[in-house]
């Protein structure tokens, strides 16, 4: 049955449109305007969601849908990548991409690769079971998502990255390229498995224009341009993607879980820091100012004289009555217990509970590294992983040390401020409340222990560092600096055993202790060690993706050549280029496992018989493996636009074979008039258009006007009964003349 094309909607927008992209699985059109805003429209062209830019003044460089249509990736001009949920515009992930982004694509494996012969991975798609199963949840509990975290750990809602990963039933890959020739590949859009410097491989600085996997993902065709507008294609061997789908998945799971754990611990420590600062920083600041006025060890001497002799120095009396004040101490006393309780809850229930998960995941990765048959190609280093395990253990030890310090500081801290409050009352001549217990020997020891550390904080050996007075030991754990007062480990039998036995102390399974480091420093060291674990696979994957072939394409003398590409089979690819405003070049590349490459080329124009000039080619996009969609414009007034569906099988009849190693220039001097193809499928519109977007899976096309404010929506394949009788709506067959 002949294809019918009909117009179904039209809409005028308030802002100029810069990009349009169809969702391949859902009837949703993503539209980017000049203000950096992204809007989503249904078929009725009613806006469902509106996404503001991350920062004012940003523009959107590229957008791309995840292949299942559930997520939209937005790349901004400042290099930040944002991934949002289609149905709710909810942020899933933000990260930064260095360099100016020139290409982005999100592709997935073909269905034929899901057979048992491909790797016998997963389950059949007909079942409701997840394709890949992560068994770690049978042994440990993952950290709750931020929105589910109880108590004081109430941050902004967020979606778990693991949930983001497990919602995908097919293996997919996100590819991004920059203007300096850097190509990055992200498994499931999350795990950056490798970074390839294409400029180094071609021998000059180039800009990535297109990247396309073949059907079985064993080869990647990367099209680049140089400063002289030469277009070349480099072919990479990506058989590692085809052969290790399951291994890539589980490596991605470990990356995601460890990344989420690092972010979770980072937020937990930030929460403790905010709690400490909000309650304790104010009085710490006042004590810091007082410490600067006193000579070395003067603060400790002043408070000890008040405690032992009951004598208050004039400067100390002024500080207590003017700076601290009775009301300030009352307010502070009520907040102290809540502050310590909150920090203790976060430390025990979140940091200590879930930080040990890292040892489990890293130990599993160490087992993966030992499984050479499956994971040997990824270059996992057992020694590097073991060092990361040790660092994770060191972080757990530091968290336990902080807990001990916290428990010991509570009694000292409460005794000190209770005594200080009574001193202020005496100085003010007010009676001490009867509910205040008398000072006992135990409380005197607590107060003196608290006071004796004051001058450890009040002065820095480095004069360039600003004095930071912290009256208690917990605050020192929450800054990126070595501890001033180290945790006392006297009487610890394990520490004594390690000190006496060097072989045991240096054994790789012994978790090290860093007594001088803060928990913030240990977390930074842990992050770095985890990063190194995944650095080796990046190098191994980069090396595995060797260059197979490099061939010259065209030089049309323009820096911006619209192009489109599509994979037909595992060994046949099509590339389409707009040579000029009047011609389009179609390139067919055929290759096999012996790296033998053959090419065929066709050049096409569009001459309507009633017009003296060829129609102008504005845009092109592969609609399917059999159809190339083109947007044409009439050159004479009144200018109309035309949606032209070029049949690839008909075009192939006019292809000419050639050697890829030769210059292409001699092959595209002659062109064929594609307007004469029979049958011819096209649709004229009275809208002078500038660009279009088509969706082969949804059978839709949208035109954008020259002023970039008006869009027209068309259905490209509809039944005869759905087509209204309209004079400019027709399909030309062999016995038809030109469109009216």
CSV table of C-alpha atoms in Angstrom, one decimal, residues 207-633:
chain,number,residue,atom,x,y,z
A,207,UNK,CA,36.4,17.7,15.6
A,208,UNK,CA,34.1,14.7,16.0
A,209,UNK,CA,31.1,15.0,13.8
A,210,UNK,CA,29.5,11.5,14.0
A,211,UNK,CA,30.0,8.1,15.7
A,212,UNK,CA,28.1,5.0,14.8
A,213,UNK,CA,28.2,1.4,15.9
A,214,UNK,CA,27.5,-1.4,13.5
A,215,UNK,CA,24.6,-3.8,14.3
A,216,UNK,CA,26.5,-6.1,16.6
A,217,UNK,CA,28.6,-3.3,18.2
A,218,UNK,CA,31.9,-4.9,17.1
A,219,UNK,CA,33.0,-1.8,15.1
A,220,UNK,CA,32.6,2.0,15.7
A,221,UNK,CA,32.7,4.4,12.8
A,222,UNK,CA,33.9,7.9,13.9
A,223,UNK,CA,33.6,10.7,11.3
A,224,UNK,CA,35.8,13.8,11.9
A,225,UNK,CA,36.6,17.1,10.3
A,226,UNK,CA,39.8,19.1,10.4
A,227,UNK,CA,40.5,22.8,10.1
A,228,UNK,CA,40.6,22.5,6.3
A,229,UNK,CA,37.1,20.9,6.3
A,230,UNK,CA,38.4,17.5,5.3
A,231,UNK,CA,36.0,14.8,6.3
A,232,UNK,CA,37.5,11.5,7.4
A,233,UNK,CA,36.2,8.3,9.0
A,234,UNK,CA,38.2,6.2,11.4
A,235,UNK,CA,37.0,2.7,12.2
A,236,UNK,CA,37.6,1.3,15.7
A,237,UNK,CA,37.5,-2.3,16.7
A,238,UNK,CA,34.9,-2.5,19.5
A,239,UNK,CA,34.5,-6.2,19.6
A,240,UNK,CA,35.0,-6.0,23.4
A,241,UNK,CA,31.6,-4.4,23.6
A,242,UNK,CA,30.0,-7.3,21.7
A,243,UNK,CA,31.8,-10.0,23.5
A,244,UNK,CA,31.6,-8.8,27.1
A,245,UNK,CA,28.1,-7.4,27.6
A,246,UNK,CA,27.4,-9.1,30.8
A,247,UNK,CA,30.9,-8.2,32.2
A,248,UNK,CA,30.4,-4.6,31.2
A,249,UNK,CA,27.1,-4.6,33.1
A,250,UNK,CA,28.5,-6.0,36.4
A,251,UNK,CA,31.5,-3.7,36.2
A,252,UNK,CA,29.0,-0.8,35.7
A,253,UNK,CA,27.0,-2.0,38.8
A,254,UNK,CA,30.2,-1.9,40.9
A,255,UNK,CA,31.0,1.6,39.6
A,256,UNK,CA,27.6,2.9,40.3
A,257,UNK,CA,27.4,1.4,43.8
A,258,UNK,CA,30.8,2.7,44.8
A,259,UNK,CA,30.0,6.1,43.3
A,260,UNK,CA,26.7,6.3,45.2
A,261,UNK,CA,28.5,5.2,48.4
A,262,UNK,CA,31.1,7.9,48.0
A,263,UNK,CA,28.4,10.5,47.4
A,264,UNK,CA,26.4,9.2,50.3
A,265,UNK,CA,29.3,9.4,52.7
A,266,UNK,CA,30.2,12.8,51.4
A,267,UNK,CA,26.7,14.1,52.1
A,268,UNK,CA,26.6,12.4,55.5
A,269,UNK,CA,29.9,14.1,56.5
A,270,UNK,CA,28.6,17.4,55.1
A,271,UNK,CA,25.5,16.9,57.2
A,272,UNK,CA,27.6,16.5,60.4
A,273,UNK,CA,29.6,19.5,59.5
A,274,UNK,CA,26.5,21.7,58.9
A,275,UNK,CA,25.2,20.5,62.3
A,276,UNK,CA,28.4,21.3,64.1
A,277,UNK,CA,28.7,24.7,62.4
A,278,UNK,CA,25.2,25.7,63.1
A,279,UNK,CA,25.4,25.1,66.8
A,280,UNK,CA,29.1,25.3,67.7
A,281,UNK,CA,30.7,27.6,65.2
A,282,UNK,CA,29.4,30.8,66.7
A,283,UNK,CA,30.9,30.3,70.1
A,284,UNK,CA,34.1,28.8,68.6
A,285,UNK,CA,34.4,32.1,66.7
A,286,UNK,CA,34.1,34.1,69.9
A,287,UNK,CA,36.7,32.0,71.6
A,288,UNK,CA,38.9,32.3,68.6
A,289,UNK,CA,38.7,36.1,68.8
A,290,UNK,CA,39.5,35.9,72.6
A,291,UNK,CA,42.5,33.6,71.9
A,292,UNK,CA,44.0,36.1,69.5
A,293,UNK,CA,44.1,38.7,72.3
A,294,UNK,CA,46.0,36.4,74.7
A,295,UNK,CA,49.6,35.2,74.6
A,296,UNK,CA,50.5,31.6,73.9
A,297,UNK,CA,48.8,29.3,76.4
A,298,UNK,CA,47.0,32.3,77.9
A,299,UNK,CA,43.4,30.9,77.2
A,300,UNK,CA,44.1,27.7,79.1
A,301,UNK,CA,45.7,29.6,82.0
A,302,UNK,CA,42.8,32.0,82.3
A,303,UNK,CA,40.2,29.2,82.5
A,304,UNK,CA,42.3,27.0,84.8
A,305,UNK,CA,42.8,29.9,87.3
A,306,UNK,CA,39.0,30.4,87.3
A,307,UNK,CA,38.5,26.7,87.9
A,308,UNK,CA,41.1,26.1,90.5
A,309,UNK,CA,41.3,29.4,92.4
A,310,UNK,CA,38.1,31.0,91.5
A,311,UNK,CA,39.9,34.1,90.2
A,312,UNK,CA,38.7,35.6,87.0
A,313,UNK,CA,41.1,37.8,84.9
A,314,UNK,CA,39.6,41.1,83.7
A,315,UNK,CA,39.8,40.1,80.1
A,316,UNK,CA,38.1,36.8,80.8
A,317,UNK,CA,35.4,38.5,82.8
A,318,UNK,CA,34.7,40.9,80.0
A,319,UNK,CA,34.6,38.0,77.6
A,320,UNK,CA,32.1,36.1,79.7
A,321,UNK,CA,29.8,39.0,80.4
A,322,UNK,CA,30.0,40.9,77.1
A,323,UNK,CA,30.7,38.3,74.4
A,324,UNK,CA,29.2,35.1,75.6
A,325,UNK,CA,26.5,36.5,78.0
A,326,UNK,CA,24.1,34.6,80.2
A,327,UNK,CA,21.4,34.4,77.5
A,328,UNK,CA,23.8,33.2,74.9
A,329,UNK,CA,25.0,30.4,77.2
A,330,UNK,CA,21.4,29.4,78.0
A,331,UNK,CA,20.6,29.1,74.3
A,332,UNK,CA,23.8,27.3,73.5
A,333,UNK,CA,23.3,24.8,76.4
A,334,UNK,CA,20.0,23.7,75.0
A,335,UNK,CA,21.5,23.2,71.5
A,336,UNK,CA,24.5,21.3,72.6
A,337,UNK,CA,22.7,18.1,73.4
A,338,UNK,CA,20.8,18.2,70.2
A,339,UNK,CA,24.0,18.9,68.2
A,340,UNK,CA,25.9,16.0,69.6
A,341,UNK,CA,22.9,13.7,69.4
A,342,UNK,CA,22.5,14.5,65.7
A,343,UNK,CA,26.1,14.1,64.8
A,344,UNK,CA,26.2,10.8,66.7
A,345,UNK,CA,23.1,9.5,64.9
A,346,UNK,CA,24.5,10.3,61.5
A,347,UNK,CA,27.9,8.9,62.3
A,348,UNK,CA,26.7,5.6,63.6
A,349,UNK,CA,23.5,5.0,61.5
A,350,UNK,CA,24.9,6.2,58.2
A,351,UNK,CA,28.6,6.6,58.0
A,352,UNK,CA,29.6,3.5,60.1
A,353,UNK,CA,26.7,1.4,58.9
A,354,UNK,CA,27.2,1.8,55.2
A,355,UNK,CA,30.9,2.6,54.8
A,356,UNK,CA,31.6,-1.1,55.2
A,357,UNK,CA,29.7,-1.7,52.0
A,358,UNK,CA,32.7,-0.5,50.1
A,359,UNK,CA,34.8,-3.4,51.4
A,360,UNK,CA,32.2,-5.8,50.1
A,361,UNK,CA,32.0,-4.3,46.6
A,362,UNK,CA,35.8,-3.9,46.3
A,363,UNK,CA,36.3,-7.5,47.5
A,364,UNK,CA,33.9,-8.7,44.8
A,365,UNK,CA,35.9,-6.7,42.2
A,366,UNK,CA,39.0,-8.4,43.5
A,367,UNK,CA,37.3,-11.7,42.8
A,368,UNK,CA,36.4,-10.4,39.3
A,369,UNK,CA,40.0,-9.5,38.7
A,370,UNK,CA,41.1,-13.0,39.5
A,371,UNK,CA,38.5,-14.4,37.0
A,372,UNK,CA,40.8,-13.9,34.0
A,373,UNK,CA,38.6,-15.7,31.5
A,374,UNK,CA,35.8,-13.1,31.9
A,375,UNK,CA,37.4,-10.0,33.3
A,376,UNK,CA,41.0,-10.3,32.1
A,377,UNK,CA,40.2,-8.0,29.1
A,378,UNK,CA,39.4,-5.2,31.5
A,379,UNK,CA,42.8,-5.0,33.1
A,380,UNK,CA,41.5,-5.1,36.7
A,381,UNK,CA,44.5,-4.9,39.0
A,382,UNK,CA,44.2,-6.9,42.2
A,383,UNK,CA,46.9,-4.9,44.0
A,384,UNK,CA,45.2,-1.6,43.3
A,385,UNK,CA,41.9,-3.0,44.4
A,386,UNK,CA,43.5,-4.4,47.6
A,387,UNK,CA,44.9,-0.9,48.4
A,388,UNK,CA,41.4,0.5,47.9
A,389,UNK,CA,40.0,-2.1,50.3
A,390,UNK,CA,42.7,-1.1,52.9
A,391,UNK,CA,41.8,2.5,52.4
A,392,UNK,CA,38.1,1.7,52.9
A,393,UNK,CA,39.1,-0.1,56.1
A,394,UNK,CA,41.1,2.9,57.2
A,395,UNK,CA,38.0,5.1,56.7
A,396,UNK,CA,35.9,2.7,58.9
A,397,UNK,CA,38.6,2.8,61.6
A,398,UNK,CA,38.6,6.6,61.5
A,399,UNK,CA,34.8,6.7,61.8
A,400,UNK,CA,35.0,4.4,64.8
A,401,UNK,CA,37.7,6.6,66.3
A,402,UNK,CA,35.5,9.6,65.8
A,403,UNK,CA,32.7,7.9,67.6
A,404,UNK,CA,34.9,7.1,70.6
A,405,UNK,CA,36.1,10.7,70.6
A,406,UNK,CA,32.5,11.9,70.4
A,407,UNK,CA,31.3,9.7,73.3
A,408,UNK,CA,34.2,10.9,75.4
A,409,UNK,CA,33.7,14.6,74.6
A,410,UNK,CA,30.0,14.7,75.5
A,411,UNK,CA,30.6,14.4,79.2
A,412,UNK,CA,33.5,16.9,79.1
A,413,UNK,CA,31.6,19.4,77.0
A,414,UNK,CA,28.4,19.3,79.2
A,415,UNK,CA,30.4,19.7,82.4
A,416,UNK,CA,32.4,22.6,81.0
A,417,UNK,CA,29.4,24.7,79.9
A,418,UNK,CA,27.4,23.9,83.1
A,419,UNK,CA,30.4,25.2,85.1
A,420,UNK,CA,30.8,28.2,82.8
A,421,UNK,CA,27.2,29.1,83.2
A,422,UNK,CA,27.4,29.0,86.9
A,423,UNK,CA,30.5,31.3,86.8
A,424,UNK,CA,28.6,33.8,84.7
A,425,UNK,CA,25.8,33.8,87.3
A,426,UNK,CA,28.3,34.4,90.1
A,427,UNK,CA,29.9,37.3,88.2
A,428,UNK,CA,26.5,38.8,87.6
A,429,UNK,CA,25.6,38.4,91.3
A,430,UNK,CA,22.7,36.1,90.6
A,431,UNK,CA,21.9,32.9,92.6
A,432,UNK,CA,22.8,29.5,91.1
A,433,UNK,CA,19.6,27.5,90.4
A,434,UNK,CA,19.0,24.7,92.9
A,435,UNK,CA,18.9,22.1,90.2
A,436,UNK,CA,22.6,22.6,89.5
A,437,UNK,CA,24.6,19.9,91.1
A,438,UNK,CA,27.6,20.7,93.1
A,439,UNK,CA,30.9,20.4,91.3
A,440,UNK,CA,32.3,16.9,91.9
A,441,UNK,CA,35.8,15.6,91.5
A,442,UNK,CA,34.7,13.8,88.4
A,443,UNK,CA,33.2,16.9,86.8
A,444,UNK,CA,36.4,18.8,87.7
A,445,UNK,CA,38.4,16.2,85.8
A,446,UNK,CA,36.1,16.5,82.8
A,447,UNK,CA,36.3,20.3,82.8
A,448,UNK,CA,40.1,20.3,83.2
A,449,UNK,CA,40.4,17.8,80.4
A,450,UNK,CA,38.3,20.0,78.2
A,451,UNK,CA,40.3,23.2,79.0
A,452,UNK,CA,43.8,21.8,78.6
A,453,UNK,CA,43.3,21.4,74.8
A,454,UNK,CA,42.3,25.0,74.2
A,455,UNK,CA,45.7,26.3,73.3
A,456,UNK,CA,46.3,23.4,70.9
A,457,UNK,CA,43.8,25.1,68.6
A,458,UNK,CA,44.4,28.7,69.3
A,459,UNK,CA,47.7,29.1,67.5
A,460,UNK,CA,49.1,27.7,64.2
A,461,UNK,CA,52.7,27.1,63.4
A,462,UNK,CA,52.1,28.4,59.9
A,463,UNK,CA,51.5,32.1,60.2
A,464,UNK,CA,49.8,32.2,56.8
A,465,UNK,CA,47.0,30.0,58.1
A,466,UNK,CA,44.2,31.9,59.9
A,467,UNK,CA,43.7,30.9,63.5
A,468,UNK,CA,40.8,28.5,63.9
A,469,UNK,CA,39.8,28.0,67.5
A,470,UNK,CA,37.8,24.8,68.1
A,471,UNK,CA,37.1,24.2,71.8
A,472,UNK,CA,36.2,20.5,71.4
A,473,UNK,CA,37.7,17.6,69.5
A,474,UNK,CA,34.9,16.7,67.1
A,475,UNK,CA,35.2,19.8,64.9
A,476,UNK,CA,38.8,18.9,64.0
A,477,UNK,CA,37.6,15.7,62.3
A,478,UNK,CA,35.3,17.7,60.0
A,479,UNK,CA,37.8,19.9,58.3
A,480,UNK,CA,40.4,19.0,55.6
A,481,UNK,CA,43.4,19.3,57.9
A,482,UNK,CA,45.5,17.0,60.1
A,483,UNK,CA,44.2,16.5,63.6
A,484,UNK,CA,45.6,18.8,66.2
A,485,UNK,CA,44.8,16.5,69.1
A,486,UNK,CA,45.3,12.8,68.2
A,487,UNK,CA,43.1,10.1,69.6
A,488,UNK,CA,44.7,8.3,72.5
A,489,UNK,CA,45.3,4.6,71.8
A,490,UNK,CA,47.0,3.6,75.0
A,491,UNK,CA,46.0,0.2,76.2
A,492,UNK,CA,44.9,-0.9,72.8
A,493,UNK,CA,46.2,-4.5,72.5
A,494,UNK,CA,45.8,-4.6,68.7
A,495,UNK,CA,47.7,-1.4,68.2
A,496,UNK,CA,50.5,-2.7,70.5
A,497,UNK,CA,50.6,-6.0,68.5
A,498,UNK,CA,51.0,-4.1,65.2
A,499,UNK,CA,53.7,-1.9,66.6
A,500,UNK,CA,55.7,-5.0,67.7
A,501,UNK,CA,55.2,-7.0,64.5
A,502,UNK,CA,56.3,-5.2,61.3
A,503,UNK,CA,55.3,-8.2,59.1
A,504,UNK,CA,51.8,-8.1,60.4
A,505,UNK,CA,51.6,-4.3,60.3
A,506,UNK,CA,52.6,-4.3,56.6
A,507,UNK,CA,50.5,-7.2,55.5
A,508,UNK,CA,48.1,-6.2,52.7
A,509,UNK,CA,45.1,-7.6,54.6
A,510,UNK,CA,45.8,-5.4,57.7
A,511,UNK,CA,43.7,-2.2,57.6
A,512,UNK,CA,46.0,0.8,58.3
A,513,UNK,CA,45.3,3.5,60.8
A,514,UNK,CA,46.1,7.2,60.1
A,515,UNK,CA,46.0,8.8,63.6
A,516,UNK,CA,46.9,12.2,62.3
A,517,UNK,CA,44.2,12.4,59.5
A,518,UNK,CA,40.7,13.7,59.8
A,519,UNK,CA,37.7,11.9,58.5
A,520,UNK,CA,37.4,14.4,55.6
A,521,UNK,CA,40.9,13.6,54.6
A,522,UNK,CA,40.3,9.9,54.8
A,523,UNK,CA,37.2,10.2,52.6
A,524,UNK,CA,39.3,12.1,50.0
A,525,UNK,CA,41.9,9.3,50.1
A,526,UNK,CA,39.2,6.7,49.7
A,527,UNK,CA,37.7,8.4,46.7
A,528,UNK,CA,41.1,8.6,45.0
A,529,UNK,CA,41.8,4.9,45.6
A,530,UNK,CA,38.4,3.9,44.2
A,531,UNK,CA,39.1,6.1,41.1
A,532,UNK,CA,42.4,4.3,40.6
A,533,UNK,CA,40.5,0.9,40.6
A,534,UNK,CA,38.5,2.0,37.5
A,535,UNK,CA,41.5,3.8,35.8
A,536,UNK,CA,43.1,0.5,34.7
A,537,UNK,CA,39.9,-0.7,32.9
A,538,UNK,CA,39.8,2.6,31.1
A,539,UNK,CA,43.3,2.1,29.7
A,540,UNK,CA,42.6,-1.6,28.8
A,541,UNK,CA,39.4,-0.8,27.0
A,542,UNK,CA,41.1,2.1,25.2
A,543,UNK,CA,43.9,-0.3,24.0
A,544,UNK,CA,41.4,-2.9,23.0
A,545,UNK,CA,39.6,-0.5,20.8
A,546,UNK,CA,42.4,-0.4,18.2
A,547,UNK,CA,42.2,1.5,14.9
A,548,UNK,CA,41.1,-0.8,12.1
A,549,UNK,CA,40.8,1.5,9.1
A,550,UNK,CA,41.1,5.2,8.2
A,551,UNK,CA,39.7,6.6,5.0
A,552,UNK,CA,39.1,10.0,3.4
A,553,UNK,CA,35.6,11.0,2.6
A,554,UNK,CA,34.9,14.5,1.3
A,555,UNK,CA,35.9,18.1,1.4
A,556,UNK,CA,32.9,20.3,0.6
A,557,UNK,CA,34.7,23.5,1.7
A,558,UNK,CA,32.3,24.2,4.6
A,559,UNK,CA,32.9,23.8,8.3
A,560,UNK,CA,29.4,22.7,9.0
A,561,UNK,CA,28.2,19.8,6.8
A,562,UNK,CA,24.8,18.3,7.8
A,563,UNK,CA,25.1,14.5,7.8
A,564,UNK,CA,23.3,11.4,9.1
A,565,UNK,CA,24.3,7.8,9.4
A,566,UNK,CA,22.7,4.4,10.0
A,567,UNK,CA,23.8,0.8,10.6
A,568,UNK,CA,22.1,-1.6,8.2
A,569,UNK,CA,23.7,-4.9,9.2
A,570,UNK,CA,26.8,-5.8,11.1
A,571,UNK,CA,28.9,-5.2,8.0
A,572,UNK,CA,27.0,-2.5,6.0
A,573,UNK,CA,26.7,1.2,7.0
A,574,UNK,CA,25.2,4.2,5.2
A,575,UNK,CA,26.3,7.8,5.5
A,576,UNK,CA,24.5,10.8,4.0
A,577,UNK,CA,26.1,14.2,3.5
A,578,UNK,CA,24.7,17.5,2.1
A,579,UNK,CA,27.3,18.3,-0.4
A,580,UNK,CA,25.8,21.7,-1.3
A,581,UNK,CA,22.4,23.3,-1.2
A,582,UNK,CA,21.5,21.2,-4.3
A,583,UNK,CA,23.1,17.8,-3.9
A,584,UNK,CA,23.2,15.1,-1.3
A,585,UNK,CA,25.9,12.3,-1.2
A,586,UNK,CA,25.0,8.8,-0.1
A,587,UNK,CA,27.9,6.6,0.9
A,588,UNK,CA,27.7,2.8,1.5
A,589,UNK,CA,30.5,1.1,3.3
A,590,UNK,CA,30.8,-2.6,3.4
A,591,UNK,CA,33.4,-4.4,5.5
A,592,UNK,CA,34.0,-7.9,7.0
A,593,UNK,CA,36.0,-9.5,9.7
A,594,UNK,CA,39.1,-9.6,7.6
A,595,UNK,CA,39.1,-5.8,7.7
A,596,UNK,CA,38.4,-5.6,4.0
A,597,UNK,CA,36.5,-2.4,3.2
A,598,UNK,CA,34.5,-1.5,0.1
A,599,UNK,CA,32.6,1.6,-0.8
A,600,UNK,CA,29.8,2.7,-3.1
A,601,UNK,CA,28.7,6.2,-3.7
A,602,UNK,CA,25.8,8.0,-5.1
A,603,UNK,CA,25.1,11.7,-5.7
A,604,UNK,CA,21.5,13.0,-5.9
A,605,UNK,CA,19.7,16.2,-6.8
A,606,UNK,CA,16.0,17.1,-6.8
A,607,UNK,CA,14.8,18.8,-10.0
A,608,UNK,CA,11.0,19.3,-10.2
A,609,UNK,CA,10.1,19.3,-13.8
A,610,UNK,CA,8.0,22.5,-13.5
A,611,UNK,CA,10.9,24.4,-11.9
A,612,UNK,CA,14.1,25.6,-13.6
A,613,UNK,CA,16.3,25.1,-10.6
A,614,UNK,CA,16.7,22.1,-8.3
A,615,UNK,CA,15.0,22.2,-4.9
A,616,UNK,CA,17.3,23.4,-2.1
A,617,UNK,CA,18.3,20.8,0.4
A,618,UNK,CA,18.0,22.1,4.0
A,619,UNK,CA,18.2,19.1,6.2
A,620,UNK,CA,18.4,15.3,6.1
A,621,UNK,CA,18.0,12.4,8.5
A,622,UNK,CA,17.7,8.6,8.1
A,623,UNK,CA,14.1,7.7,8.7
A,624,UNK,CA,14.8,3.9,8.6
A,625,UNK,CA,17.2,1.6,6.9
A,626,UNK,CA,15.2,1.9,3.7
A,627,UNK,CA,14.4,5.6,3.7
A,628,UNK,CA,16.4,8.8,3.9
A,629,UNK,CA,14.2,11.8,4.8
A,630,UNK,CA,15.1,15.2,3.3
A,631,UNK,CA,13.7,18.7,3.8
A,632,UNK,CA,13.6,20.6,0.6
A,633,UNK,CA,12.7,24.2,-0.2
